[in-house]
Amino acid sequence: HTTVVGARYQAGEFNATAALDTAPSQAPGVFDPVVVTEGNGDLERKSLYAYHTWEILSGLRLTGGVSYDDLTAPSNFRRPPLQSGERDTTRWSPKAALVYSPSSTFTLRGLYAESLGGVSYDESIRLEPTQLAGFPQAFRTLISESLVGSVETPRHRSTGLGIDFRLPTRTYLSVEGTWLESRIDQDLGFFAFDALRPLPDPLALPASAIQQHRYRERSARLIANQILAEEWFVQGLYQFTRSELDSTLPDLPAPAGYARSRADAADLHTVKGSLLYQRTDGWFSRFTTAWYRQDNSGISGAADEDFAHLSFFVGYRFPRHLGELTVGVLNLTDRNYGLSPLTPYDELPRERMIYLRLRLQL
């Protein structure tokens, strides 16, 4: 039996000012900053968590846990016009993980976990375990900030199932499936114009409305590792990811024809392979290839994408694990790409690059 218990307290304060041009002045082409808004608020987070792991049977481990978060954060200090004040969020988040390994050739892993994200620098601080049964359960954000910007207090839900095999042919296989969800309700600033003060000199009144984001990510992955010979190794990966993002402004006052909601979806296929040659005297070389295909639906300005990247490395590992020197060429075919950030992917070089790394362990 193993028990892990912890607590965290964090406090801070946010102050921001924004000046906006909301109406033209009398001089053509000149705008006057008629509205200056401030966003002030306190940040306070109190967190408690407890995990307990039982070895129910030989090779069967069950982990149960729960976390409690009481978070006070500024209402809107990022999206002008700003507003002062705080919003309170209180949440209990259950955790459960299972690892069943009846023999050295088979392992079954499962996870269900909920968690509450943070605000600004609070997103980067965490004491409780970040993964269970080999699946991550802590995220700064699941929704790409390239699409929605920085977010506050996202509510995450993680579900995962994995099976690992070790075959007599010196083959290692892993099959994983994950389902991630993120829910965000945040304040979005806007200007409400007084109908009694029509253009060209309207009266702009700062206001805010709830903006809702609902993100779902389903992925399936197959990983195969094969020892070909004493100095030769090969690895292959295939992953399919389906990402969906629904965004809406349910309470925003707007004309009847205004689109308050939008739904974006994208499918990403990823195939990776690598061949490694590693000598016992420390010299090694590695060739890698990666193919991506993305199909987009409803994403403005995002076309479907299909491309491949090739890379080659040579290097030397110092004796007694003191370090490593690696030289390589990334993106041999000099291929640029235009993947939508709706689906997560590894950041890739957009042109041919020389790679040099020296790593020392003293």
Short mmCIF file of C-alpha atoms in Angstrom, two decimals:
data_model
loop_
_atom_site.label_atom_id
_atom_site.label_comp_id
_atom_site.label_asym_id
_atom_site.label_seq_id
_atom_site.Cartn_x
_atom_site.Cartn_y
_atom_site.Cartn_z
CA HIS A 1 0.00 0.00 0.00
CA THR A 2 1.22 3.47 -0.84
CA THR A 3 -0.39 6.75 0.23
CA VAL A 4 0.45 10.23 -1.08
CA VAL A 5 -1.07 13.32 0.54
CA GLY A 6 -0.26 16.97 -0.14
CA ALA A 7 -1.48 20.56 -0.01
CA ARG A 8 -0.70 23.81 -1.82
CA TYR A 9 -1.52 27.45 -1.17
CA GLN A 10 -0.78 30.24 -3.62
CA ALA A 11 -1.73 33.92 -3.70
CA GLY A 12 -1.05 36.85 -5.99
CA GLU A 13 -2.55 39.95 -7.58
CA PHE A 14 -3.15 41.05 -11.19
CA ASN A 15 -3.30 44.62 -12.47
CA ALA A 16 -3.82 45.58 -16.12
CA THR A 17 -4.84 48.72 -18.05
CA ALA A 18 -6.13 48.99 -21.61
CA ALA A 19 -6.98 52.09 -23.69
CA LEU A 20 -9.19 51.52 -26.71
CA ASP A 21 -10.26 53.63 -29.68
CA THR A 22 -14.01 53.18 -29.99
CA ALA A 23 -15.04 56.20 -32.10
CA PRO A 24 -13.44 58.46 -34.72
CA SER A 25 -12.60 62.04 -33.83
CA GLN A 26 -13.61 64.98 -35.96
CA ALA A 27 -10.34 64.80 -37.92
CA PRO A 28 -10.57 62.17 -40.69
CA GLY A 29 -8.54 59.06 -39.98
CA VAL A 30 -7.75 60.05 -36.37
CA PHE A 31 -9.13 58.06 -33.43
CA ASP A 32 -9.37 59.20 -29.83
CA PRO A 33 -8.97 56.78 -26.93
CA VAL A 34 -12.37 57.46 -25.42
CA VAL A 35 -12.37 54.50 -23.03
CA VAL A 36 -9.67 53.42 -20.61
CA THR A 37 -10.41 50.26 -18.62
CA GLU A 38 -8.61 48.52 -15.78
CA GLY A 39 -8.65 44.92 -14.71
CA ASN A 40 -7.66 44.28 -11.10
CA GLY A 41 -8.16 41.13 -9.13
CA ASP A 42 -6.64 38.76 -6.61
CA LEU A 43 -5.47 35.24 -7.23
CA GLU A 44 -5.75 32.73 -4.43
CA ARG A 45 -5.63 28.96 -4.74
CA LYS A 46 -5.98 26.36 -2.03
CA SER A 47 -5.45 22.75 -3.09
CA LEU A 48 -5.55 19.43 -1.26
CA TYR A 49 -4.96 15.98 -2.74
CA ALA A 50 -4.69 12.38 -1.57
CA TYR A 51 -3.81 9.18 -3.46
CA HIS A 52 -3.71 5.60 -2.26
CA THR A 53 -2.42 2.57 -4.18
CA TRP A 54 -3.46 -0.98 -3.34
CA GLU A 55 -1.85 -4.15 -4.66
CA ILE A 56 -5.06 -6.18 -4.68
CA LEU A 57 -3.53 -9.27 -6.27
CA SER A 58 -0.07 -10.17 -7.47
CA GLY A 59 0.53 -7.89 -10.43
CA LEU A 60 -2.74 -5.94 -9.97
CA ARG A 61 -2.43 -2.38 -8.63
CA LEU A 62 -5.32 0.01 -8.18
CA THR A 63 -4.86 3.72 -7.46
CA GLY A 64 -7.68 5.89 -6.17
CA GLY A 65 -7.46 9.57 -5.39
CA VAL A 66 -9.22 12.88 -5.10
CA SER A 67 -8.17 16.52 -5.22
CA TYR A 68 -9.95 19.63 -3.93
CA ASP A 69 -9.35 23.07 -5.42
CA ASP A 70 -10.69 26.41 -4.20
CA LEU A 71 -9.60 29.01 -6.75
CA THR A 72 -10.28 32.75 -6.74
CA ALA A 73 -9.12 34.43 -9.96
CA PRO A 74 -9.61 37.81 -11.71
CA SER A 75 -12.79 38.08 -13.80
CA ASN A 76 -11.19 39.55 -16.93
CA PHE A 77 -7.66 40.94 -17.08
CA ARG A 78 -6.79 39.79 -20.62
CA ARG A 79 -9.62 40.59 -23.07
CA PRO A 80 -10.36 44.33 -23.33
CA PRO A 81 -12.40 46.14 -22.25
CA LEU A 82 -11.13 44.90 -18.89
CA GLN A 83 -13.14 44.52 -15.72
CA SER A 84 -12.14 44.31 -12.10
CA GLY A 85 -13.37 41.70 -9.68
CA GLU A 86 -12.91 37.98 -9.05
CA ARG A 87 -14.60 34.71 -9.88
CA ASP A 88 -14.64 31.78 -7.46
CA THR A 89 -14.32 28.16 -8.57
CA THR A 90 -14.57 25.21 -6.20
CA ARG A 91 -14.14 21.67 -7.48
CA TRP A 92 -13.67 18.11 -6.28
CA SER A 93 -11.78 15.98 -8.86
CA PRO A 94 -11.79 12.16 -8.63
CA LYS A 95 -8.90 9.99 -9.87
CA ALA A 96 -8.68 6.27 -10.61
CA ALA A 97 -5.96 4.19 -12.29
CA LEU A 98 -5.41 0.48 -12.88
CA VAL A 99 -2.24 -1.44 -13.77
CA TYR A 100 -2.51 -5.19 -14.30
CA SER A 101 0.65 -7.10 -15.20
CA PRO A 102 0.15 -10.84 -14.64
CA SER A 103 3.43 -11.64 -16.43
CA SER A 104 6.44 -9.93 -17.96
CA THR A 105 4.85 -10.18 -21.42
CA PHE A 106 1.55 -8.37 -20.82
CA THR A 107 0.44 -5.17 -19.06
CA LEU A 108 -3.00 -3.56 -19.01
CA ARG A 109 -3.29 0.11 -18.01
CA GLY A 110 -6.35 2.30 -17.45
CA LEU A 111 -7.08 5.82 -16.23
CA TYR A 112 -9.95 8.13 -15.39
CA ALA A 113 -9.10 11.53 -13.92
CA GLU A 114 -10.52 15.02 -13.60
CA SER A 115 -8.51 18.16 -12.83
CA LEU A 116 -8.79 21.94 -12.66
CA GLY A 117 -6.32 24.12 -14.55
CA GLY A 118 -4.90 27.41 -13.35
CA VAL A 119 -4.51 31.06 -14.25
CA SER A 120 -1.35 32.58 -15.78
CA TYR A 121 1.74 31.45 -13.80
CA ASP A 122 -0.45 29.21 -11.65
CA GLU A 123 -0.69 26.90 -14.70
CA SER A 124 3.01 26.01 -14.34
CA ILE A 125 2.95 25.00 -10.66
CA ARG A 126 1.83 21.55 -9.53
CA LEU A 127 2.74 19.27 -6.64
CA GLU A 128 0.43 16.29 -7.08
CA PRO A 129 1.30 13.49 -9.57
CA THR A 130 1.17 14.58 -13.21
CA GLN A 131 0.52 11.08 -14.59
CA LEU A 132 -1.16 7.86 -13.57
CA ALA A 133 -0.71 4.46 -15.22
CA GLY A 134 1.44 6.09 -17.90
CA PHE A 135 -1.22 8.64 -18.92
CA PRO A 136 -0.92 12.39 -18.25
CA GLN A 137 -3.60 13.96 -16.07
CA ALA A 138 -2.24 17.52 -15.75
CA PHE A 139 -2.25 20.09 -18.55
CA ARG A 140 -1.58 23.79 -18.92
CA THR A 141 -4.31 23.77 -21.55
CA LEU A 142 -5.71 21.26 -24.02
CA ILE A 143 -7.03 23.90 -26.42
CA SER A 144 -4.36 25.49 -28.59
CA GLU A 145 -3.65 29.07 -27.52
CA SER A 146 -3.17 29.89 -31.20
CA LEU A 147 -6.94 29.50 -31.56
CA VAL A 148 -8.45 30.89 -28.35
CA GLY A 149 -5.58 32.67 -26.59
CA SER A 150 -4.75 32.13 -22.95
CA VAL A 151 -7.54 30.65 -20.88
CA GLU A 152 -8.42 30.55 -17.19
CA THR A 153 -9.49 27.69 -14.93
CA PRO A 154 -10.10 25.01 -17.59
CA ARG A 155 -11.79 21.83 -16.34
CA HIS A 156 -10.11 18.73 -17.74
CA ARG A 157 -11.28 15.12 -17.99
CA SER A 158 -8.90 12.33 -19.03
CA THR A 159 -9.76 8.75 -19.92
CA GLY A 160 -7.18 6.27 -21.20
CA LEU A 161 -6.71 2.57 -21.87
CA GLY A 162 -3.47 0.89 -22.91
CA ILE A 163 -2.11 -2.61 -23.52
CA ASP A 164 1.61 -3.41 -23.66
CA PHE A 165 3.07 -6.63 -25.09
CA ARG A 166 6.56 -8.09 -24.91
CA LEU A 167 6.84 -10.88 -27.48
CA PRO A 168 9.46 -13.66 -27.66
CA THR A 169 10.64 -12.28 -31.02
CA ARG A 170 12.18 -9.30 -29.16
CA THR A 171 9.22 -7.22 -30.24
CA TYR A 172 7.57 -4.65 -28.00
CA LEU A 173 4.04 -3.45 -28.84
CA SER A 174 1.85 -0.81 -27.21
CA VAL A 175 -1.74 0.04 -28.09
CA GLU A 176 -3.30 3.10 -26.47
CA GLY A 177 -6.56 4.98 -26.69
CA THR A 178 -7.29 8.30 -24.95
CA TRP A 179 -10.27 10.61 -24.66
CA LEU A 180 -9.55 14.13 -23.39
CA GLU A 181 -12.11 16.84 -22.70
CA SER A 182 -11.78 20.47 -21.65
CA ARG A 183 -14.53 22.90 -20.59
CA ILE A 184 -13.93 26.63 -20.24
CA ASP A 185 -16.31 29.43 -19.18
CA GLN A 186 -14.61 32.81 -19.19
CA ASP A 187 -15.49 36.51 -19.42
CA LEU A 188 -15.07 38.24 -22.77
CA GLY A 189 -15.07 42.03 -22.84
CA PHE A 190 -17.11 44.00 -25.39
CA PHE A 191 -18.57 47.49 -25.86
CA ALA A 192 -22.30 48.16 -25.62
CA PHE A 193 -23.19 51.31 -27.56
CA ASP A 194 -25.93 53.67 -26.34
CA ALA A 195 -28.65 53.89 -29.00
CA LEU A 196 -29.38 57.46 -27.88
CA ARG A 197 -25.86 58.51 -28.93
CA PRO A 198 -25.65 57.38 -32.58
CA LEU A 199 -22.59 57.55 -34.81
CA PRO A 200 -20.28 59.35 -35.36
CA ASP A 201 -20.10 60.03 -31.61
CA PRO A 202 -21.51 56.99 -29.78
CA LEU A 203 -21.27 56.33 -26.08
CA ALA A 204 -19.33 53.12 -25.54
CA LEU A 205 -20.07 51.29 -22.32
CA PRO A 206 -17.69 48.50 -21.21
CA ALA A 207 -19.47 45.20 -20.62
CA SER A 208 -18.70 41.47 -20.60
CA ALA A 209 -20.31 38.22 -21.66
CA ILE A 210 -19.61 34.58 -20.93
CA GLN A 211 -17.57 32.83 -23.62
CA GLN A 212 -17.78 29.03 -23.62
CA HIS A 213 -15.29 26.60 -25.15
CA ARG A 214 -15.87 22.84 -25.32
CA TYR A 215 -12.95 20.77 -26.58
CA ARG A 216 -12.84 17.01 -27.24
CA GLU A 217 -9.79 15.01 -28.33
CA ARG A 218 -9.93 11.31 -29.17
CA SER A 219 -6.77 9.50 -30.20
CA ALA A 220 -5.59 5.96 -30.88
CA ARG A 221 -1.92 5.01 -31.08
CA LEU A 222 0.07 1.92 -32.01
CA ILE A 223 3.80 1.74 -31.20
CA ALA A 224 6.10 -1.10 -32.25
CA ASN A 225 9.76 -1.55 -31.28
CA GLN A 226 11.85 -4.36 -32.76
CA ILE A 227 15.40 -5.47 -31.98
CA LEU A 228 16.71 -6.62 -35.36
CA ALA A 229 20.21 -7.58 -34.26
CA GLU A 230 22.68 -6.76 -31.53
CA GLU A 231 23.34 -3.29 -32.98
CA TRP A 232 20.20 -2.62 -35.06
CA PHE A 233 16.84 -1.35 -33.79
CA VAL A 234 13.69 -0.16 -35.54
CA GLN A 235 10.64 1.70 -34.25
CA GLY A 236 7.29 2.50 -35.84
CA LEU A 237 4.30 4.56 -34.73
CA TYR A 238 0.84 5.27 -36.09
CA GLN A 239 -1.50 7.72 -34.37
CA PHE A 240 -4.93 9.03 -35.29
CA THR A 241 -6.26 12.12 -33.50
CA ARG A 242 -9.73 13.62 -33.82
CA SER A 243 -10.11 17.11 -32.30
CA GLU A 244 -13.34 19.08 -32.01
CA LEU A 245 -13.80 22.61 -30.65
CA ASP A 246 -17.19 24.24 -30.06
CA SER A 247 -17.15 27.93 -29.09
CA THR A 248 -20.18 30.08 -28.30
CA LEU A 249 -21.22 33.43 -26.83
CA PRO A 250 -24.74 32.59 -25.59
CA ASP A 251 -25.48 35.93 -23.88
CA LEU A 252 -23.78 38.39 -26.23
CA PRO A 253 -26.25 41.06 -27.43
CA ALA A 254 -26.00 41.08 -31.22
CA PRO A 255 -28.22 41.22 -34.35
CA ALA A 256 -30.21 38.14 -35.22
CA GLY A 257 -27.88 37.21 -38.08
CA TYR A 258 -24.74 37.23 -35.92
CA ALA A 259 -23.11 33.80 -35.59
CA ARG A 260 -22.79 33.27 -31.85
CA SER A 261 -21.38 29.77 -32.21
CA ARG A 262 -18.86 27.95 -34.34
CA ALA A 263 -17.74 24.35 -34.52
CA ASP A 264 -14.32 23.27 -35.79
CA ALA A 265 -13.02 19.75 -36.30
CA ALA A 266 -9.81 18.21 -37.62
CA ASP A 267 -8.42 14.70 -38.13
CA LEU A 268 -4.68 14.13 -37.99
CA HIS A 269 -2.96 10.93 -39.16
CA THR A 270 0.67 10.54 -38.06
CA VAL A 271 3.08 7.81 -39.16
CA LYS A 272 6.64 7.77 -37.80
CA GLY A 273 9.53 5.39 -38.29
CA SER A 274 13.16 5.27 -37.22
CA LEU A 275 16.13 2.99 -37.80
CA LEU A 276 18.94 3.05 -35.24
CA TYR A 277 22.44 1.60 -35.53
CA GLN A 278 24.32 1.65 -32.22
CA ARG A 279 27.80 0.23 -31.70
CA THR A 280 29.16 -0.97 -28.39
CA ASP A 281 32.08 1.49 -28.64
CA GLY A 282 29.66 4.48 -28.48
CA TRP A 283 29.15 5.42 -32.14
CA PHE A 284 25.59 5.50 -33.46
CA SER A 285 23.49 6.73 -36.37
CA ARG A 286 19.74 7.20 -36.74
CA PHE A 287 17.40 7.79 -39.68
CA THR A 288 13.86 9.03 -39.01
CA THR A 289 10.83 9.67 -41.18
CA ALA A 290 7.47 11.21 -40.33
CA TRP A 291 4.32 11.53 -42.46
CA TYR A 292 1.38 13.76 -41.54
CA ARG A 293 -2.06 14.08 -43.07
CA GLN A 294 -4.65 16.49 -41.69
CA ASP A 295 -8.28 16.81 -42.79
CA ASN A 296 -9.99 19.99 -41.59
CA SER A 297 -13.69 20.76 -41.30
CA GLY A 298 -15.09 24.21 -40.62
CA ILE A 299 -11.72 25.84 -39.83
CA SER A 300 -11.49 29.19 -41.59
CA GLY A 301 -8.35 29.53 -43.72
CA ALA A 302 -7.10 26.00 -42.93
CA ALA A 303 -6.68 23.68 -45.90
CA ASP A 304 -6.02 19.96 -45.76
CA GLU A 305 -2.34 19.09 -45.44
CA ASP A 306 -0.23 16.11 -46.51
CA PHE A 307 3.57 16.02 -46.19
CA ALA A 308 6.57 14.00 -45.01
CA HIS A 309 9.78 14.89 -43.16
CA LEU A 310 13.11 13.00 -43.24
CA SER A 311 16.03 13.46 -40.84
CA PHE A 312 19.45 11.83 -40.30
CA PHE A 313 21.78 11.85 -37.27
CA VAL A 314 25.22 10.54 -36.34
CA GLY A 315 26.79 10.77 -32.92
CA TYR A 316 29.00 9.40 -30.19
CA ARG A 317 28.18 8.48 -26.58
CA PHE A 318 31.03 9.07 -24.16
CA PRO A 319 32.20 6.22 -21.89
CA ARG A 320 30.59 5.78 -18.46
CA HIS A 321 27.51 7.73 -19.64
CA LEU A 322 29.32 11.05 -19.30
CA GLY A 323 27.59 12.64 -22.26
CA GLU A 324 26.72 12.55 -25.92
CA LEU A 325 27.58 14.48 -29.10
CA THR A 326 25.07 14.41 -31.97
CA VAL A 327 25.18 16.02 -35.42
CA GLY A 328 22.32 15.77 -37.90
CA VAL A 329 20.23 17.26 -40.67
CA LEU A 330 16.54 17.95 -40.02
CA ASN A 331 13.93 18.13 -42.78
CA LEU A 332 16.18 16.78 -45.53
CA THR A 333 13.59 17.52 -48.22
CA ASP A 334 13.28 21.20 -47.15
CA ARG A 335 9.47 20.83 -46.86
CA ASN A 336 7.31 23.51 -45.26
CA TYR A 337 3.85 22.70 -43.86
CA GLY A 338 0.61 24.32 -42.72
CA LEU A 339 -0.99 22.17 -40.03
CA SER A 340 -3.91 23.59 -38.07
CA PRO A 341 -3.14 23.87 -34.33
CA LEU A 342 -6.55 22.38 -33.49
CA THR A 343 -4.93 18.92 -33.34
CA PRO A 344 -1.73 18.63 -31.26
CA TYR A 345 1.51 17.77 -33.06
CA ASP A 346 5.27 18.01 -32.53
CA GLU A 347 6.73 21.33 -33.64
CA LEU A 348 8.70 20.61 -36.82
CA PRO A 349 11.37 22.60 -38.66
CA ARG A 350 9.93 24.50 -41.63
CA GLU A 351 13.13 24.32 -43.66
CA ARG A 352 16.29 22.24 -43.84
CA MET A 353 18.35 22.68 -40.68
CA ILE A 354 21.70 21.56 -39.27
CA TYR A 355 21.31 20.00 -35.82
CA LEU A 356 24.11 19.96 -33.22
CA ARG A 357 23.75 18.85 -29.60
CA LEU A 358 26.35 18.36 -26.88
CA ARG A 359 25.03 16.88 -23.65
CA LEU A 360 27.24 16.39 -20.60
CA GLN A 361 26.46 14.59 -17.35
CA LEU A 362 29.10 15.40 -14.77
#
